[in-house]
CSV table of C-alpha atoms in Angstrom, one decimal:
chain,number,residue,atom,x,y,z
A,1,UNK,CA,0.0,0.0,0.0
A,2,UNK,CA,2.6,2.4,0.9
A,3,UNK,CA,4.3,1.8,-2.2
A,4,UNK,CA,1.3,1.9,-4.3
A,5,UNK,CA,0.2,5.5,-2.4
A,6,UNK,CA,3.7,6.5,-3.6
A,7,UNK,CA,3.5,5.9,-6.6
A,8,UNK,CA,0.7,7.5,-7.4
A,9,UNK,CA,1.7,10.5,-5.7
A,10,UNK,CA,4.5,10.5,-8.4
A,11,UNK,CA,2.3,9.7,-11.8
A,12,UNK,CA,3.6,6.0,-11.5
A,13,UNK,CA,1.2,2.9,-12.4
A,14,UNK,CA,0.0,0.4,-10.3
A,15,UNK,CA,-1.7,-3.0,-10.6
A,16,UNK,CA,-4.4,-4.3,-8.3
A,17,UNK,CA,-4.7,-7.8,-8.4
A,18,UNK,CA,-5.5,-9.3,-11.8
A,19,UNK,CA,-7.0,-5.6,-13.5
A,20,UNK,CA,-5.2,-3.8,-16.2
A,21,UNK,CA,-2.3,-1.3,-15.6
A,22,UNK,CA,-3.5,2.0,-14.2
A,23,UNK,CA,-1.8,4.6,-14.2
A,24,UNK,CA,-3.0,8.2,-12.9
A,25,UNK,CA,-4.4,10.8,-14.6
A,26,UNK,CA,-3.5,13.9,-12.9
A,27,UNK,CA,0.0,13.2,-11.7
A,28,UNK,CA,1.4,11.0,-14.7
A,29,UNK,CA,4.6,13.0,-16.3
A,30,UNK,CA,3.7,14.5,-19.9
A,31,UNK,CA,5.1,11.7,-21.6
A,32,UNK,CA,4.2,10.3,-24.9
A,33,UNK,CA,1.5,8.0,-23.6
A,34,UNK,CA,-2.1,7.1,-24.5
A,35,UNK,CA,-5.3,5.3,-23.4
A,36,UNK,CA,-8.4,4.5,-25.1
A,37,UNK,CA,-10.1,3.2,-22.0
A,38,UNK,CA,-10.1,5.6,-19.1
A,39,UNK,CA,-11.1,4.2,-15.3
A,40,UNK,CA,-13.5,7.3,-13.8
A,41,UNK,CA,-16.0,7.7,-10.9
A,42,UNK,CA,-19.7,7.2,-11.4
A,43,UNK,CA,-20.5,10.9,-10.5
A,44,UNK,CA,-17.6,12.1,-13.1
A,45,UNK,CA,-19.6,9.6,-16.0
A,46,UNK,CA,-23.0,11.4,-14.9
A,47,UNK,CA,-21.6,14.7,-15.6
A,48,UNK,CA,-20.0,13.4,-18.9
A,49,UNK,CA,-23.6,12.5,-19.7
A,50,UNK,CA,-23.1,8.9,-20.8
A,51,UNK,CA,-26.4,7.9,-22.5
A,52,UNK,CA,-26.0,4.3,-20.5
A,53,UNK,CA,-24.6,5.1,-17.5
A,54,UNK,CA,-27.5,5.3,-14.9
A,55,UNK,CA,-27.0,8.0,-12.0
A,56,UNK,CA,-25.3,5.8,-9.4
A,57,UNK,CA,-26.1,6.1,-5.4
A,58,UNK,CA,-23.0,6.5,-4.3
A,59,UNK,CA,-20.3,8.8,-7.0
A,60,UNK,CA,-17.2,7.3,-5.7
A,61,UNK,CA,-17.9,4.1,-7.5
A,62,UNK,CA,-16.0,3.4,-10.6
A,63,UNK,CA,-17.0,3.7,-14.3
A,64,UNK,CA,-15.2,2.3,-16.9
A,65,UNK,CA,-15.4,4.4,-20.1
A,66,UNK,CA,-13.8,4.0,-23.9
A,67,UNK,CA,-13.0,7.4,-25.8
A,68,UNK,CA,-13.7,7.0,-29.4
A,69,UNK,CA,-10.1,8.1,-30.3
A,70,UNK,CA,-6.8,7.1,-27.9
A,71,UNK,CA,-6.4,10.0,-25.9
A,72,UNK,CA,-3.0,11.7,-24.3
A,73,UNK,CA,-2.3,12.1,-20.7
A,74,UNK,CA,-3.2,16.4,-21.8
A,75,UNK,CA,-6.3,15.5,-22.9
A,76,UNK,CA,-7.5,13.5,-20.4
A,77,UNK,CA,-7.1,15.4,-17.3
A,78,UNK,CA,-9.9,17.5,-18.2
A,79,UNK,CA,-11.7,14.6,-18.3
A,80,UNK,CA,-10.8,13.7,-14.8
A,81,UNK,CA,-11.2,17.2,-13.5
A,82,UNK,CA,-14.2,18.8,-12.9
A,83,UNK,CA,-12.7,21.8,-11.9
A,84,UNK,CA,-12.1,22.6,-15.7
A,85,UNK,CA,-15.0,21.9,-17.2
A,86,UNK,CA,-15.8,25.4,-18.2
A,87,UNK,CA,-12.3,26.0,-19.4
A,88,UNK,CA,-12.7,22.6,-21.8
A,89,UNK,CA,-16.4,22.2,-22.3
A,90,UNK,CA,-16.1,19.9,-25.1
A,91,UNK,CA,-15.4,16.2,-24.0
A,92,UNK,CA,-16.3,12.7,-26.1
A,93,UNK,CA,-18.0,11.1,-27.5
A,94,UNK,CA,-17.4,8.0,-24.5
A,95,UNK,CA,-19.3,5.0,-24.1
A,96,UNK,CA,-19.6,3.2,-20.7
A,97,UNK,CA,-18.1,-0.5,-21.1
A,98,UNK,CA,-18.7,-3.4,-19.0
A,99,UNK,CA,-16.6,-3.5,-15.6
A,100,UNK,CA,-15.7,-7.4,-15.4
A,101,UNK,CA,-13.2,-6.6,-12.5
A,102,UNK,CA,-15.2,-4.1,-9.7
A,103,UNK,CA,-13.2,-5.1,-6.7
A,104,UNK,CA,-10.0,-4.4,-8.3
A,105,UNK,CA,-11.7,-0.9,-9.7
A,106,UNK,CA,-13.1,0.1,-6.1
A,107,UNK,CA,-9.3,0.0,-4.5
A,108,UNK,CA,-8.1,1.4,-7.2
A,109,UNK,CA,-10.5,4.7,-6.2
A,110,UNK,CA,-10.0,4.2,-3.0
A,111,UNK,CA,-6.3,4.4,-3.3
A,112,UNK,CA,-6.3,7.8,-5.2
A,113,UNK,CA,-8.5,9.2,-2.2
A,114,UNK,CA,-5.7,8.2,0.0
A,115,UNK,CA,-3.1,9.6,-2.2
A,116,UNK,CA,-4.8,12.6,-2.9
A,117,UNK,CA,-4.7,12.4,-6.3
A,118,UNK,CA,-8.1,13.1,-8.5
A,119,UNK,CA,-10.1,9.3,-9.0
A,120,UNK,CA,-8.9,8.7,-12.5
A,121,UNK,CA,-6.8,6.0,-14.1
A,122,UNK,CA,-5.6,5.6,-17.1
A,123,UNK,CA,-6.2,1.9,-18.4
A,124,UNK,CA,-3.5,-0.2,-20.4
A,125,UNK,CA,-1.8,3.0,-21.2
A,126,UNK,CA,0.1,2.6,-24.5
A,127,UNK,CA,4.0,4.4,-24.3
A,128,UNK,CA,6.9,4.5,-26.5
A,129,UNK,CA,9.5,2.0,-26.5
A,130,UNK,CA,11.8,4.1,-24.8
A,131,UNK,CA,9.4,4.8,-21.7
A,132,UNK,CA,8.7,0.9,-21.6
A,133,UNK,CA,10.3,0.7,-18.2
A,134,UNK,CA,8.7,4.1,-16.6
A,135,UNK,CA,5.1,1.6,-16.8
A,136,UNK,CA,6.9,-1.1,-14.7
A,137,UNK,CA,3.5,-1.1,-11.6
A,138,UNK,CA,3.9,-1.1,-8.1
A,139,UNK,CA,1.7,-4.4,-7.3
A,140,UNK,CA,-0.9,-5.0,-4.9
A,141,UNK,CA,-4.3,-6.6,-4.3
A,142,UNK,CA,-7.7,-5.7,-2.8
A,143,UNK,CA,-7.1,-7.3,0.2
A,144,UNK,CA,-4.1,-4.7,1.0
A,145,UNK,CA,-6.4,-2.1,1.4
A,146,UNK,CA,-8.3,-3.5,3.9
A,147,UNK,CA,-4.9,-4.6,5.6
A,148,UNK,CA,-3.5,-1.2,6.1
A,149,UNK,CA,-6.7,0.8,6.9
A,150,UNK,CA,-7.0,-1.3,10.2
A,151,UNK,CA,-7.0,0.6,13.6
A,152,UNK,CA,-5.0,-1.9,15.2
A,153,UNK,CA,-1.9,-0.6,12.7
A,154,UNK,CA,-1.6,2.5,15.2
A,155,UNK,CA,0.4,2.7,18.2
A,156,UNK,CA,2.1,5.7,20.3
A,157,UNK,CA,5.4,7.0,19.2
A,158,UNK,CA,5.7,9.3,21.9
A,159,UNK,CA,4.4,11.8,24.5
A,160,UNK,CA,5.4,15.5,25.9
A,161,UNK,CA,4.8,17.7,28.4
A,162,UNK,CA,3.4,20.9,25.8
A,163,UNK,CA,1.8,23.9,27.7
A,164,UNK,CA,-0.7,26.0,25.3
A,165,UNK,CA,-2.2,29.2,25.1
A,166,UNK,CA,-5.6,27.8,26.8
A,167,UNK,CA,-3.9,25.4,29.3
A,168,UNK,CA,-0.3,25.1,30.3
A,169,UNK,CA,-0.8,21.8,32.3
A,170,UNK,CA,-0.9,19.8,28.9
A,171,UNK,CA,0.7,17.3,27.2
A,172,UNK,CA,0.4,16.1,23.6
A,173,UNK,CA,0.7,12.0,22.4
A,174,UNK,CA,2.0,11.3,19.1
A,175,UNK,CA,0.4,8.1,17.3
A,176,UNK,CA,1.7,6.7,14.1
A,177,UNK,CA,1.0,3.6,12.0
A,178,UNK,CA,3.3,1.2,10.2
A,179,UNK,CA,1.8,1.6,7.0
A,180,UNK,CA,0.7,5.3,6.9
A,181,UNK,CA,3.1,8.4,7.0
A,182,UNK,CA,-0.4,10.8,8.6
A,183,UNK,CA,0.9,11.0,12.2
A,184,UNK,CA,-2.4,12.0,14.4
A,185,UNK,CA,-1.9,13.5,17.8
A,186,UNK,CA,-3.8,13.8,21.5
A,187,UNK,CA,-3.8,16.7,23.5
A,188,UNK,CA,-4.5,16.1,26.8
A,189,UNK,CA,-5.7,18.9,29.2
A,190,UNK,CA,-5.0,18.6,33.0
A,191,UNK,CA,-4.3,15.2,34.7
A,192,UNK,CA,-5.8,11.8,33.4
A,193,UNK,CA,-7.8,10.4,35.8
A,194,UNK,CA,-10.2,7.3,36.2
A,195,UNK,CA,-13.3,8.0,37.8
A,196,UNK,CA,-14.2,10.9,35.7
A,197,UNK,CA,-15.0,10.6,32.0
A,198,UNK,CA,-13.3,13.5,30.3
A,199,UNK,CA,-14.2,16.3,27.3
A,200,UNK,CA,-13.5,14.9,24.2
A,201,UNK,CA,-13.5,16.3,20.7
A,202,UNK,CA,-12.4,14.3,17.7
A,203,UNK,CA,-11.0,17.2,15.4
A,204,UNK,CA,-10.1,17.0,11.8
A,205,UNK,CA,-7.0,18.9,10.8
A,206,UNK,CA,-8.4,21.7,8.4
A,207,UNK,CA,-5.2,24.0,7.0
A,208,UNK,CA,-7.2,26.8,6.0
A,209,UNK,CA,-9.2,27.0,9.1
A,210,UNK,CA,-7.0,25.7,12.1
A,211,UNK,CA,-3.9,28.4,10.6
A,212,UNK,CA,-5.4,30.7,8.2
A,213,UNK,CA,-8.5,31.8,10.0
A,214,UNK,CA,-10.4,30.4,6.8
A,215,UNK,CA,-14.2,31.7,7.2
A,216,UNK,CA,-15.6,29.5,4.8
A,217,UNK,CA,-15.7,26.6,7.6
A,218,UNK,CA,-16.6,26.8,11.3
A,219,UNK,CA,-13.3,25.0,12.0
A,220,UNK,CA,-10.9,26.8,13.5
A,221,UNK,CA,-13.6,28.7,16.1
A,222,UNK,CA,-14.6,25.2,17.0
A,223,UNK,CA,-10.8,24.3,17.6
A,224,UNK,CA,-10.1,27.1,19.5
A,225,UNK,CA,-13.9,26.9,21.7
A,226,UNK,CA,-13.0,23.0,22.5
A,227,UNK,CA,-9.5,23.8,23.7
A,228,UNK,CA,-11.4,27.0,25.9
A,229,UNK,CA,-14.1,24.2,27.2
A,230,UNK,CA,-10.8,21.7,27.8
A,231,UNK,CA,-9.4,24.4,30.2
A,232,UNK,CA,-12.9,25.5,31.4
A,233,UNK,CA,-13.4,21.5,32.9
A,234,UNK,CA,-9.3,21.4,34.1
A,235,UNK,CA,-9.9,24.4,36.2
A,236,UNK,CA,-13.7,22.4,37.3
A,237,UNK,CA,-11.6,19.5,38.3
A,238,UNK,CA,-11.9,17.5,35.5
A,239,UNK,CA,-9.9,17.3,32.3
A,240,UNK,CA,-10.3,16.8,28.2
A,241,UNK,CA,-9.0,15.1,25.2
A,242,UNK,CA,-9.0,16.5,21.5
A,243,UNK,CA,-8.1,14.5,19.3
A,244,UNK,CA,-6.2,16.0,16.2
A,245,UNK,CA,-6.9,13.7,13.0
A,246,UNK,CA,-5.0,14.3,9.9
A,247,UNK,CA,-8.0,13.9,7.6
A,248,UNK,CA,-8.1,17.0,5.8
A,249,UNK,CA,-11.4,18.0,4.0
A,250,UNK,CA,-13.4,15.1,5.3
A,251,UNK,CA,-10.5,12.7,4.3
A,252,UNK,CA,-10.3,13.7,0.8
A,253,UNK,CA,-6.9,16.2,1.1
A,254,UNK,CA,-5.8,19.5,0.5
A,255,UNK,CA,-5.2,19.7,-3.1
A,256,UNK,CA,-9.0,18.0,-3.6
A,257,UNK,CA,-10.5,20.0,-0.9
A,258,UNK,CA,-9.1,23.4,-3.0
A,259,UNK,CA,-10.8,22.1,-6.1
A,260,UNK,CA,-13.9,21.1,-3.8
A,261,UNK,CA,-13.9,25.1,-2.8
A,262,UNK,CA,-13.4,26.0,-6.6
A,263,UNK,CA,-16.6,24.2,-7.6
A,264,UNK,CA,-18.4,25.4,-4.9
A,265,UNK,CA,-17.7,28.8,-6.1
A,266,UNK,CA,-19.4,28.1,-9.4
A,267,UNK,CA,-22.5,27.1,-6.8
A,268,UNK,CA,-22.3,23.7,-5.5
A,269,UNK,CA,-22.4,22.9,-2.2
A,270,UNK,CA,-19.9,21.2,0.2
A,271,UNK,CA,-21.1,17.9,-0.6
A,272,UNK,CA,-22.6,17.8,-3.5
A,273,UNK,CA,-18.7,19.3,-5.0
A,274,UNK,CA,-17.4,16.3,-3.4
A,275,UNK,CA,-19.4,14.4,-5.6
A,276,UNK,CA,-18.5,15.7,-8.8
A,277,UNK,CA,-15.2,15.4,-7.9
A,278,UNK,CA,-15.6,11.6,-7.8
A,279,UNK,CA,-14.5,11.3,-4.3
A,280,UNK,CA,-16.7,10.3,-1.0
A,281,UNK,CA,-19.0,13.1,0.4
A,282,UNK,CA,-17.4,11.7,4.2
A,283,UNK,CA,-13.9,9.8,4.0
A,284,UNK,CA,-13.0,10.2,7.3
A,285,UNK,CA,-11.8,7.3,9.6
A,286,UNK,CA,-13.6,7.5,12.8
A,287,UNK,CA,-12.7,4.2,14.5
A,288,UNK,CA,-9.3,5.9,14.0
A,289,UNK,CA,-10.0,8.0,17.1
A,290,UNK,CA,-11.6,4.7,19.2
A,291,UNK,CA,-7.8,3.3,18.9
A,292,UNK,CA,-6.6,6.6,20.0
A,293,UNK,CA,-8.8,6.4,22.6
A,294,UNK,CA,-8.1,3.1,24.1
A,295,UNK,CA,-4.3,3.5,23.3
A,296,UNK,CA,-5.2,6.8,25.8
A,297,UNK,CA,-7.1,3.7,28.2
A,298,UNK,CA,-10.0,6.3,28.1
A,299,UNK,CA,-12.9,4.0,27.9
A,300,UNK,CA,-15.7,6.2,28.3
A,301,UNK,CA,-16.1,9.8,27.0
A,302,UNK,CA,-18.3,13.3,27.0
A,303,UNK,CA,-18.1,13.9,23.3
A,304,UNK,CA,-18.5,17.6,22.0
A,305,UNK,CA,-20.2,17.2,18.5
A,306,UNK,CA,-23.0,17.7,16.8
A,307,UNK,CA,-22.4,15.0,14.3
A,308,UNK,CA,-24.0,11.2,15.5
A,309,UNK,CA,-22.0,9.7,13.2
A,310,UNK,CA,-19.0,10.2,16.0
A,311,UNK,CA,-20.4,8.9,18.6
A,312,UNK,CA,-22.0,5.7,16.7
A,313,UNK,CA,-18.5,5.0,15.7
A,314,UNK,CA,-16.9,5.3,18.8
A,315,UNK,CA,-19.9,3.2,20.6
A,316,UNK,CA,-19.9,0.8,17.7
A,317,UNK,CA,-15.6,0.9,18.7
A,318,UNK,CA,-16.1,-0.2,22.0
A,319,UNK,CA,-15.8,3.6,23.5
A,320,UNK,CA,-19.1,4.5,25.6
A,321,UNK,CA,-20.4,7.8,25.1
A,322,UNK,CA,-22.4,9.0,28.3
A,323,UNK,CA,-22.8,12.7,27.4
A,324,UNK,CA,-23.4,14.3,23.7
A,325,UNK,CA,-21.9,17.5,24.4
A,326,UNK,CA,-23.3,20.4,21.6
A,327,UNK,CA,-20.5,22.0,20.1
A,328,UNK,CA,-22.0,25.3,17.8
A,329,UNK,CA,-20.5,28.4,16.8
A,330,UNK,CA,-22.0,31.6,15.0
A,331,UNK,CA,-22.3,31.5,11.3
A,332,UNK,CA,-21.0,34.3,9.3
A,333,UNK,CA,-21.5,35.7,6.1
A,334,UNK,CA,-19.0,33.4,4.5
A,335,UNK,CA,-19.8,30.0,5.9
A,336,UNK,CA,-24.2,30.2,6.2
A,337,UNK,CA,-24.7,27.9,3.5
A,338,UNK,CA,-21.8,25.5,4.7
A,339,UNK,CA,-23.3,25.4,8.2
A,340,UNK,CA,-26.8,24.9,6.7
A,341,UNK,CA,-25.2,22.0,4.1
A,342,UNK,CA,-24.0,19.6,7.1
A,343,UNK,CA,-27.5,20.1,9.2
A,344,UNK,CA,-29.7,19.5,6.3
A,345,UNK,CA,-27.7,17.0,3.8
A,346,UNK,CA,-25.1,15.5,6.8
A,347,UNK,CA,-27.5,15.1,9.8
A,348,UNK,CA,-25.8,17.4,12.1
A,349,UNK,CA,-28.0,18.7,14.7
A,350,UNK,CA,-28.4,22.2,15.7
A,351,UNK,CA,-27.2,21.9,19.8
C-alpha cells in the first residue's frame, strides 16, 4: 500500500490484483502515452452524460469508459477534472463499457483518495519503447487495502509535556502507523484520571481553518472553543481530550478539498462538490480516534459534536459515550450555507 500511495503521488502505475495497468491521470509526467479506455468515478460519468450510465447512489464508484479516439495524458485530465469543465467544455464522445473486475476498480479509487490524487486512471496505457520501463507497476491486491486501513496498525510513538495558550498543564501524544506516513496526535488537558470521563473532541486537521483563519468553515472557532471548554473543565476539576486527525477535508486532502472550494464557487455545495469530484462526500476514519482512545485507556467519553456519526462509531468501537456534548459556533457571512449543508444534507443537529 505504501508503495502503491507512492507511486501514485509520483504519476507512476499500479496494478491491483488481476486488473489492467493503471496509471493516474493527474500526476502521470507529460510523456508520450495514450489510453483509449479511461477508469473514472460514477459521479464524473454522470456529468460526462453517458447515455448508459445510470446516476449511481454512491459517485465514488467506478465507471469504466472507452473514448472514441486514444487519448494523451493532456487530454485526459480534463476529463478527470471537474474543476475545468468550463475551461474545456467539449469532451467525447465516451461510451460506458462493462466493468468485469469491480473489486479491483473500487481500490483502485480508494487508493487515489488516499493519495490525494483526482479518482482517475488511465487503463493499459500505451508508451513508446523508450518509456517501456517508466510503466513497470507497483503491485498490490484488494485485500491490502483493507490490511492497512485497520485501527489496530496504530500505536504511540511518543508523549510530551506541551503547555498551550488555553492550558499550560498539557501534554500532547504522538500516534503513528506502520503503514501510513499521517501522524495524528492527543492533547491532553489537565491530569488523566479514572473516575471521571473526560471532554473529548475528535477534530479534523483543516489547513485553512486551524492556521489561516479560513471563514468558509466553522473550523478553527470550533478548535479554539474546544480547547477554551478543555481548560474551562481542568480548572472544574476535570480534564479533556481533543483528538487532532489528519483527515483533511473530510478525508479527501488539501489539493482535492481546493478544487472542492473551486466548484463550490461556481454554486455547489460542500457535498454535493465532493461528488463531482468523484470522491466520498465523508472519507473520514472514525474508529481511527476509538484506537486513539483506548491506546489513551479512556474507555468512556463526553463527546463535543454535533455530528452522531462520531459517537456511533466510537460506541460501535467499544468507546461509551455517556454525554453528547453540543458543540455550535456563530455562522457568518461566508460559511451560512456550509453550516446549513451539514445540518440539512449530513444530519448534524443544531445543539
Amino acid at each position: 500500500m505504501a508503495q502503491a500511495v507512492d507511486a501514485l503521488r509520483h504519476g507512476w502505475p499500479i496494478r491491483v490484483g488481476t486488473a489492467p495497468l493503471l496509471l493516474p491521470v493527474e500526476t502521470a509526467p507529460l510523456r508520450e502515452i495514450t489510453s483509449q479506455r479511461l477508469l473514472i468515478s460514477a459521479a464524473r460519468a454522470e456529468t460526462l452524460r453517458l447515455t448508459n450510465q445510470r446516476a449511481a447512489a454512491d459517485g465514488h464508484s467506478p465507471v469504466l469508459i472507452r473514448a472514441a479516439e486514444p487519448l494523451d495524458l493532456g487530454s485526459a485530465l480534463p476529463v478527470a477534472d471537474p474543476s475545468l469543465d468550463l475551461a474545456s467544455p467539449l469532451k467525447g464522445p465516451f461510451m460506458a463499457e462493462e466493468l468485469d473486475w469491480r473489486g479491483e476498480a473500487v481500490a483502485a479509487l480508494e487508493l487515489a483518495r488516499i493519495a490525494g490524487v483526482l479518482p482517475a486512471f488511465a487503463v493499459d496505457p500505451v508508451a513508446t519503447p523508450q518509456n517501456d520501463a517508466a510503466l513497470e507497476p507497483a503491485t498490490l491486491s484488494a485485500a491490502d487495502l483493507e490490511a492497512w486501513s485497520n485501527p489496530a496498525n496504530l500505536a504511540i510513538a511518543t508523549r510530551a509535556h506541551l503547555p498551550i495558550a488555553h492550558e499550560e498543564m498539557t501534554k500532547i501524544v504522538a500516534f503513528r502507523s506502520i503503514n501510513d506516513t499521517r501522524e495524528h496526535v492527543a492533547i491532553v488537558l489537565g491530569e488523566q484520571t479514572s473516575d471521571r470521563a473526560p471532554l473529548v473532541r475528535l477534530h479534523s486537521e483543516c489547513l485553512t481553518g486551524d492556521i489561516f483563519g479560513s471563514l468558509k468553515c466553522d473550523c478553527g472557532p470550533q478548535l479554539d472553543a474546544a480547547l477554551a471548554a478543555m481548560s474551562s473543565e481542568v480548572t472544574a476539576g476535570g480534564w479533556g481530550i481533543l483528538l487532532y486527525m489528519r483527515q483533511e477535508g473530510r478525508g479527501i486532502g488539501l489539493v482535492n478539498k481546493l478544487r472542492a472550494y473551486r466548484l463550490q464557487d461556481e454554486g455547489v455545495d460542500t457535498l454535493e462538490a465532493n461528488r463531482r469530484l468523484g470522491l466520498p462526500e465523508e472519507a473520514r476514519d472514525f474508529p481511527l480516534a476509538a484506537r486513539m482512545l483506548h491506546l489513551l485507556a479512556v474507555p468512556q467519553v463526553r463527546l463535543m459534536t454535533n455530528n452522531l456519526e462520531k459517537v456511533v462509531a466510537l460506541e460501535h468501537s467499544g468507546v461509551k459515550v455517556i454525554e453528547r456534548v453540543p458543540h455550535e459556533l456563530p455562522a457568518n457571512p461566508h460559511n451560512t450555507r456550509y453550516l446549513a449543508t451539514k445540518r440539512d444534507r449530513a444530519g448534524h443537529l443544531l445543539k
